[in-house]
mmCIF file of C-alpha atoms in Angstrom:
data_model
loop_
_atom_site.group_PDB
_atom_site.id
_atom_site.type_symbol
_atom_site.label_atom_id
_atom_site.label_comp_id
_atom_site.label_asym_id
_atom_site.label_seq_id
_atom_site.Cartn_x
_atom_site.Cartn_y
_atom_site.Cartn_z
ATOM 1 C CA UNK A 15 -9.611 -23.326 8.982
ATOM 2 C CA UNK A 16 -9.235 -21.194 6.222
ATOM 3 C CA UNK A 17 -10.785 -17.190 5.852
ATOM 4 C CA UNK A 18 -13.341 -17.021 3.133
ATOM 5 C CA UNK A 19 -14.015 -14.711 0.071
ATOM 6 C CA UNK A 20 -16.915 -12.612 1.086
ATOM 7 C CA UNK A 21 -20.198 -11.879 -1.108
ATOM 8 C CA UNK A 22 -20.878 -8.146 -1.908
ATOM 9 C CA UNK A 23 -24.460 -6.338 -3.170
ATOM 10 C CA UNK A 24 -25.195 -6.977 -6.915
ATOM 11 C CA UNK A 25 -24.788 -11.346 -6.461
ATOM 12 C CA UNK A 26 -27.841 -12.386 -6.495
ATOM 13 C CA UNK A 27 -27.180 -15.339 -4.358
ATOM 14 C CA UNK A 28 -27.785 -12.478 -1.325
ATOM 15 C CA UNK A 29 -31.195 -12.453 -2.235
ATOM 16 C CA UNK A 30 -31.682 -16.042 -1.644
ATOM 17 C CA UNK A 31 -33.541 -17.754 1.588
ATOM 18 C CA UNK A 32 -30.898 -20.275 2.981
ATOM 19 C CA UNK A 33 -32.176 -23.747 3.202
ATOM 20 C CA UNK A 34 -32.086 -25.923 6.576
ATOM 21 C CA UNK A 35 -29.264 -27.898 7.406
ATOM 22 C CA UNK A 36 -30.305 -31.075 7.827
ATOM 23 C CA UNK A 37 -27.170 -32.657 10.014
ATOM 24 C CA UNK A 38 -24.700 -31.085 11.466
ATOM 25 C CA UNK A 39 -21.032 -32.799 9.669
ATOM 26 C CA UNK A 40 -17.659 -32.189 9.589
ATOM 27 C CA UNK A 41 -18.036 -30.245 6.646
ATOM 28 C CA UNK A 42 -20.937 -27.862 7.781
ATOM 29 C CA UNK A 43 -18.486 -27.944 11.495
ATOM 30 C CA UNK A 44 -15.719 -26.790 8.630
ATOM 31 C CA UNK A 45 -18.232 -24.086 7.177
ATOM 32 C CA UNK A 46 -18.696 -22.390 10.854
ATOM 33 C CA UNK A 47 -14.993 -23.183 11.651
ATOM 34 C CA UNK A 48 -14.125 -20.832 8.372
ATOM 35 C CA UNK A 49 -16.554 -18.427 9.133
ATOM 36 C CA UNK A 50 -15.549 -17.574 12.374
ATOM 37 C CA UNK A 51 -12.026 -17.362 11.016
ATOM 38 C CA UNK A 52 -13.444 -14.692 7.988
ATOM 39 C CA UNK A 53 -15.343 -12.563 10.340
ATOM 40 C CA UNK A 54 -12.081 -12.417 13.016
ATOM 41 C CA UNK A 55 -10.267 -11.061 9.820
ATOM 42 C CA UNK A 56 -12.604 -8.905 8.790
ATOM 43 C CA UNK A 57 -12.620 -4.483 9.897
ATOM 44 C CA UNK A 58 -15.546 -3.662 11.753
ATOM 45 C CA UNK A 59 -17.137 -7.056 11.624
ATOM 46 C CA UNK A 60 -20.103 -7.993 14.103
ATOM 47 C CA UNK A 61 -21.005 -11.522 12.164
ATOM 48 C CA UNK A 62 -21.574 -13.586 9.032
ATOM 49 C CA UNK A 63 -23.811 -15.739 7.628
ATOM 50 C CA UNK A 64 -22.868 -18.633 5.369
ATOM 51 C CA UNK A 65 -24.743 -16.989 2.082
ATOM 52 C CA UNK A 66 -22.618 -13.880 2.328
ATOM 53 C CA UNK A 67 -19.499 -16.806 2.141
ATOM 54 C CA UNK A 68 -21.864 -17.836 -1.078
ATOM 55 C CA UNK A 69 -23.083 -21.191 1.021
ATOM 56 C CA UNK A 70 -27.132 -20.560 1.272
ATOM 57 C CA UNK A 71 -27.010 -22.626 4.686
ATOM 58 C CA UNK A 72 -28.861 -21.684 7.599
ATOM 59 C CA UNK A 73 -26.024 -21.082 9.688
ATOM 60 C CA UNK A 74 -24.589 -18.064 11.292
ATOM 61 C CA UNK A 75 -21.984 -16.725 13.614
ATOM 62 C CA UNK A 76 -21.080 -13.250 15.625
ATOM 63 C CA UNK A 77 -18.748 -12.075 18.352
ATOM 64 C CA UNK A 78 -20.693 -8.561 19.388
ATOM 65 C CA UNK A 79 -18.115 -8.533 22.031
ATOM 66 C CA UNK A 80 -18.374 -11.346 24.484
ATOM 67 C CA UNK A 81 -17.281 -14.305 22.462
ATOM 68 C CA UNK A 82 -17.911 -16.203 19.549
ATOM 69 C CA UNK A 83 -21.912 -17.434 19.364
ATOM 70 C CA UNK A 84 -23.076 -19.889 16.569
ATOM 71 C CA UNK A 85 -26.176 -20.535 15.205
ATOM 72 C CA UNK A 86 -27.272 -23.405 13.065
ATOM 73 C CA UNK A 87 -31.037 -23.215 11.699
ATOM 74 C CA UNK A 88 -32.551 -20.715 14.182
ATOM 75 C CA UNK A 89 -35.530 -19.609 15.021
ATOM 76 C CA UNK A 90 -37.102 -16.435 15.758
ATOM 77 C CA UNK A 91 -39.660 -17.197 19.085
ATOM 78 C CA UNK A 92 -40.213 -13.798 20.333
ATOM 79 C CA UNK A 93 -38.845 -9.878 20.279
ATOM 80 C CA UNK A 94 -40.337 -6.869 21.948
ATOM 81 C CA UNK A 95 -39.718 -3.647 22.590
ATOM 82 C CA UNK A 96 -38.148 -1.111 20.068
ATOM 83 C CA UNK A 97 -34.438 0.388 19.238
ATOM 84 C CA UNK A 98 -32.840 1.979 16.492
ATOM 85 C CA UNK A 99 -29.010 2.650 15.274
ATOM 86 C CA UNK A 100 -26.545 2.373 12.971
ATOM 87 C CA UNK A 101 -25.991 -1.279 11.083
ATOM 88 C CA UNK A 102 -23.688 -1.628 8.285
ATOM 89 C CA UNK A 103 -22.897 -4.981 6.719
ATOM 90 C CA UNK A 104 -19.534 -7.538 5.166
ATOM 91 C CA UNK A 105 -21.217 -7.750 1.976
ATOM 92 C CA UNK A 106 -22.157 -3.941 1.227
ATOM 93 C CA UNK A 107 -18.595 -2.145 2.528
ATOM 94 C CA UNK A 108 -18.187 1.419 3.176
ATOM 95 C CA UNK A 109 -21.906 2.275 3.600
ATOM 96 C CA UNK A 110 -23.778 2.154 6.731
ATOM 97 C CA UNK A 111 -27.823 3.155 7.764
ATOM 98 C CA UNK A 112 -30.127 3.718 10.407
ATOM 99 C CA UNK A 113 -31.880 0.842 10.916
ATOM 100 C CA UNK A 114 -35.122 -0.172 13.571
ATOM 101 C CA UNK A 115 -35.290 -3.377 15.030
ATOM 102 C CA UNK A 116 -36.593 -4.948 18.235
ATOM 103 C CA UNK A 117 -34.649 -4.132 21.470
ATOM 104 C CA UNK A 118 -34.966 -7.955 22.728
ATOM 105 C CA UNK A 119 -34.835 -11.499 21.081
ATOM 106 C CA UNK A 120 -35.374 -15.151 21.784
ATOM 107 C CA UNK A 121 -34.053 -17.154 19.776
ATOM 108 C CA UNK A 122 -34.299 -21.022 19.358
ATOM 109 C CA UNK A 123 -31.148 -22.511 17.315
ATOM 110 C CA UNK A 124 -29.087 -25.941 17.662
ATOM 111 C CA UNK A 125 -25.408 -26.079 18.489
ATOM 112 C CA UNK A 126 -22.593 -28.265 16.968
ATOM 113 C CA UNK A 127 -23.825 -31.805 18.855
ATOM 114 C CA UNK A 128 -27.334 -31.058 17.591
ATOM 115 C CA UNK A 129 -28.781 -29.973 20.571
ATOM 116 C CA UNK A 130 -31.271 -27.693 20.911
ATOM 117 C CA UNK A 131 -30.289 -24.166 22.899
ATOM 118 C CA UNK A 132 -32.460 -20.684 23.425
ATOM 119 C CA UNK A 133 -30.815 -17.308 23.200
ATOM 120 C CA UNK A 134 -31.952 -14.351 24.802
ATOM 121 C CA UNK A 135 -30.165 -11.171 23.707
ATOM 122 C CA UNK A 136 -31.192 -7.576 24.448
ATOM 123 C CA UNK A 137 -29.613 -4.216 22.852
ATOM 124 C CA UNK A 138 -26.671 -4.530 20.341
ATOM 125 C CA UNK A 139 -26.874 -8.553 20.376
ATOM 126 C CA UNK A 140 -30.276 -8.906 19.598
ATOM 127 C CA UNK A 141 -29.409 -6.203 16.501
ATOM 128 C CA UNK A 142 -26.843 -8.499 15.384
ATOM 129 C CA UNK A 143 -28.898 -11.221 15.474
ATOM 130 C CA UNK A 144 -31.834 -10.106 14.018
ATOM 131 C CA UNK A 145 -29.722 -8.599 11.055
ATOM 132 C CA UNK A 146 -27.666 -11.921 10.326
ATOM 133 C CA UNK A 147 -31.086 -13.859 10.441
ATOM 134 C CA UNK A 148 -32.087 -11.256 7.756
ATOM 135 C CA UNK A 149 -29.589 -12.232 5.813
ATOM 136 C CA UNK A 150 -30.825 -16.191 5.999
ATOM 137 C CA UNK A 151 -33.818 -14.573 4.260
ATOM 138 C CA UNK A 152 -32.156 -12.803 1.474
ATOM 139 C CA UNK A 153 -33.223 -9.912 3.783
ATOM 140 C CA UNK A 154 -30.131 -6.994 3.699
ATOM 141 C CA UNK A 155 -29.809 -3.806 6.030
ATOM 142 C CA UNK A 156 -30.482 -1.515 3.381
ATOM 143 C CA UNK A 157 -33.719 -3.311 3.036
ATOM 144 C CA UNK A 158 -34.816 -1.305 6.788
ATOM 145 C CA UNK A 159 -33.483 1.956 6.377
ATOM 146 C CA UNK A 160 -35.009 4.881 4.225
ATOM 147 C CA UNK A 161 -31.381 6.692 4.565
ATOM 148 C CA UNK A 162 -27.640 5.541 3.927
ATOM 149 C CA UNK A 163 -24.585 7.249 4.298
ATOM 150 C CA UNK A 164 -20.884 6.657 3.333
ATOM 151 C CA UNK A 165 -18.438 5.430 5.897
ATOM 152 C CA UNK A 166 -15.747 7.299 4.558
ATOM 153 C CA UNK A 167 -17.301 10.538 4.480
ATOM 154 C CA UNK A 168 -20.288 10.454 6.240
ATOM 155 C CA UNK A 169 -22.347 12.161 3.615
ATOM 156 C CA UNK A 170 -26.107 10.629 2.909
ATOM 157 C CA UNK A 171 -26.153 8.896 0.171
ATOM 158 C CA UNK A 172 -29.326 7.606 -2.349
ATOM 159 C CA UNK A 173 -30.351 4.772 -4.197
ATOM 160 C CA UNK A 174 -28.419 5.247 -7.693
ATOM 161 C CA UNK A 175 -25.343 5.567 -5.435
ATOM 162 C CA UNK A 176 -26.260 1.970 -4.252
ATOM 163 C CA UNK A 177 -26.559 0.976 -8.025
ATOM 164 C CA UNK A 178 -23.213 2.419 -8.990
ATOM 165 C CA UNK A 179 -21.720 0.642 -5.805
ATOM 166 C CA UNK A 180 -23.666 -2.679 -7.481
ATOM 167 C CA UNK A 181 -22.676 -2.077 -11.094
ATOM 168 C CA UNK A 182 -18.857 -1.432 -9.851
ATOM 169 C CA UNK A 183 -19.219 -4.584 -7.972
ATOM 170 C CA UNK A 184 -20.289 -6.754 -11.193
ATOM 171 C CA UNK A 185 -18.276 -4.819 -13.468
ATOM 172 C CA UNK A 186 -14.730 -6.254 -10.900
ATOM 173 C CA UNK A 187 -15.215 -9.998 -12.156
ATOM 174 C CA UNK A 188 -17.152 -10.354 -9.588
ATOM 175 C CA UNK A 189 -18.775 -10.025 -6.209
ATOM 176 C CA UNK A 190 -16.208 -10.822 -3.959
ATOM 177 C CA UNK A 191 -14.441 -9.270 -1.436
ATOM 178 C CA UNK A 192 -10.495 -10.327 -1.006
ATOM 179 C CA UNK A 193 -9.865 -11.141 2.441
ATOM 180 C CA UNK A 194 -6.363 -12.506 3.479
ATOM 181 C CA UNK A 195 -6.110 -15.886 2.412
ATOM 182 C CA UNK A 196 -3.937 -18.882 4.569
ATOM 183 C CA UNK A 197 -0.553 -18.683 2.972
ATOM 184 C CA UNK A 198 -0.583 -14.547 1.511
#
């Protein structure tokens, strides 16, 4: 297992939809192995999807607090009901926003020997879920909210202060977030 370099706002690869995975091998097992290893590293972390590692696969995984779930190509079935909170994301650090989504989720996805599982998740589970299959999209948080605010300071923030977090991004060599490498 090794952690992963994380993609931040401004690569366009963010933007893309992630295609299907098609069998489940030892190298996509690898991918979810690594991911689960990046997002255990990572501050603050909820979950990852493979395009913010730069891999537009339709795979996913989260720990909102009772263990590590993975998702390989799901599947939205159903949601109902309504809440709203605060989301922040991996790929756009040190901003956060208010963000609506449904309250419950069912969710049809395959694990690791190919078979075929439904989730059910209610509250902050079905927000993680429904904002990591956003990402599978090219779908981000800041896509939802009409306000965003700086984690440092808590101040509200607007959309040229999103550009100059983009621009700074680009302008580094790159989109990438360090994160503690095997070996450091």
């Amino acid at each position: 297992m090794a952690e992963r370099m994380i993609v931040r706002l401004g690569d366009p690869i963010l933007r893309e939809t992630s295609k299907r995975v098609l069998s489940i091998t030892p190298q996509v097992e690898k991918i979810l192995d690594d991911m689960a290893q990046t997002i255990y590293a990572a501050k603050g972390r909820a979950g990852l999807s493979a395009i913010q590692i730069g891999i537009p696969k339709r795979l996913v995984v989260m720990d909102c607090g009772s263990g590590l779930i993975e998702l390989i190509n799901p599947v939205l079935m159903e949601k109902s009901g309504e809440q709203v909170g605060q989301e922040a994301c991996l790929s756009i650090p040190g901003v956060f926003g208010i963000v609506r989504r449904a309250n419950y989720v069912k969710v049809q996805t395959l694990n690791r020997q190919g078979e075929v599982k439904t989730i059910e998740a209610e509250d902050f589970l079905a927000r993680c879920i429904q904002h990591e299959m956003d990402h599978l999209e090219g779908i981000l948080f800041i896509d939802h909210t009409e306000e965003l605010y700086s984690a440092k300071t808590g101040k509200k923030l607007n959309r040229k202060d999103l550009h100059r977090i983009q621009d700074k991004n680009r302008k580094n060599g790159g989109n990438k977030r360090r994160i503690k490498q095997q070996g450091d």
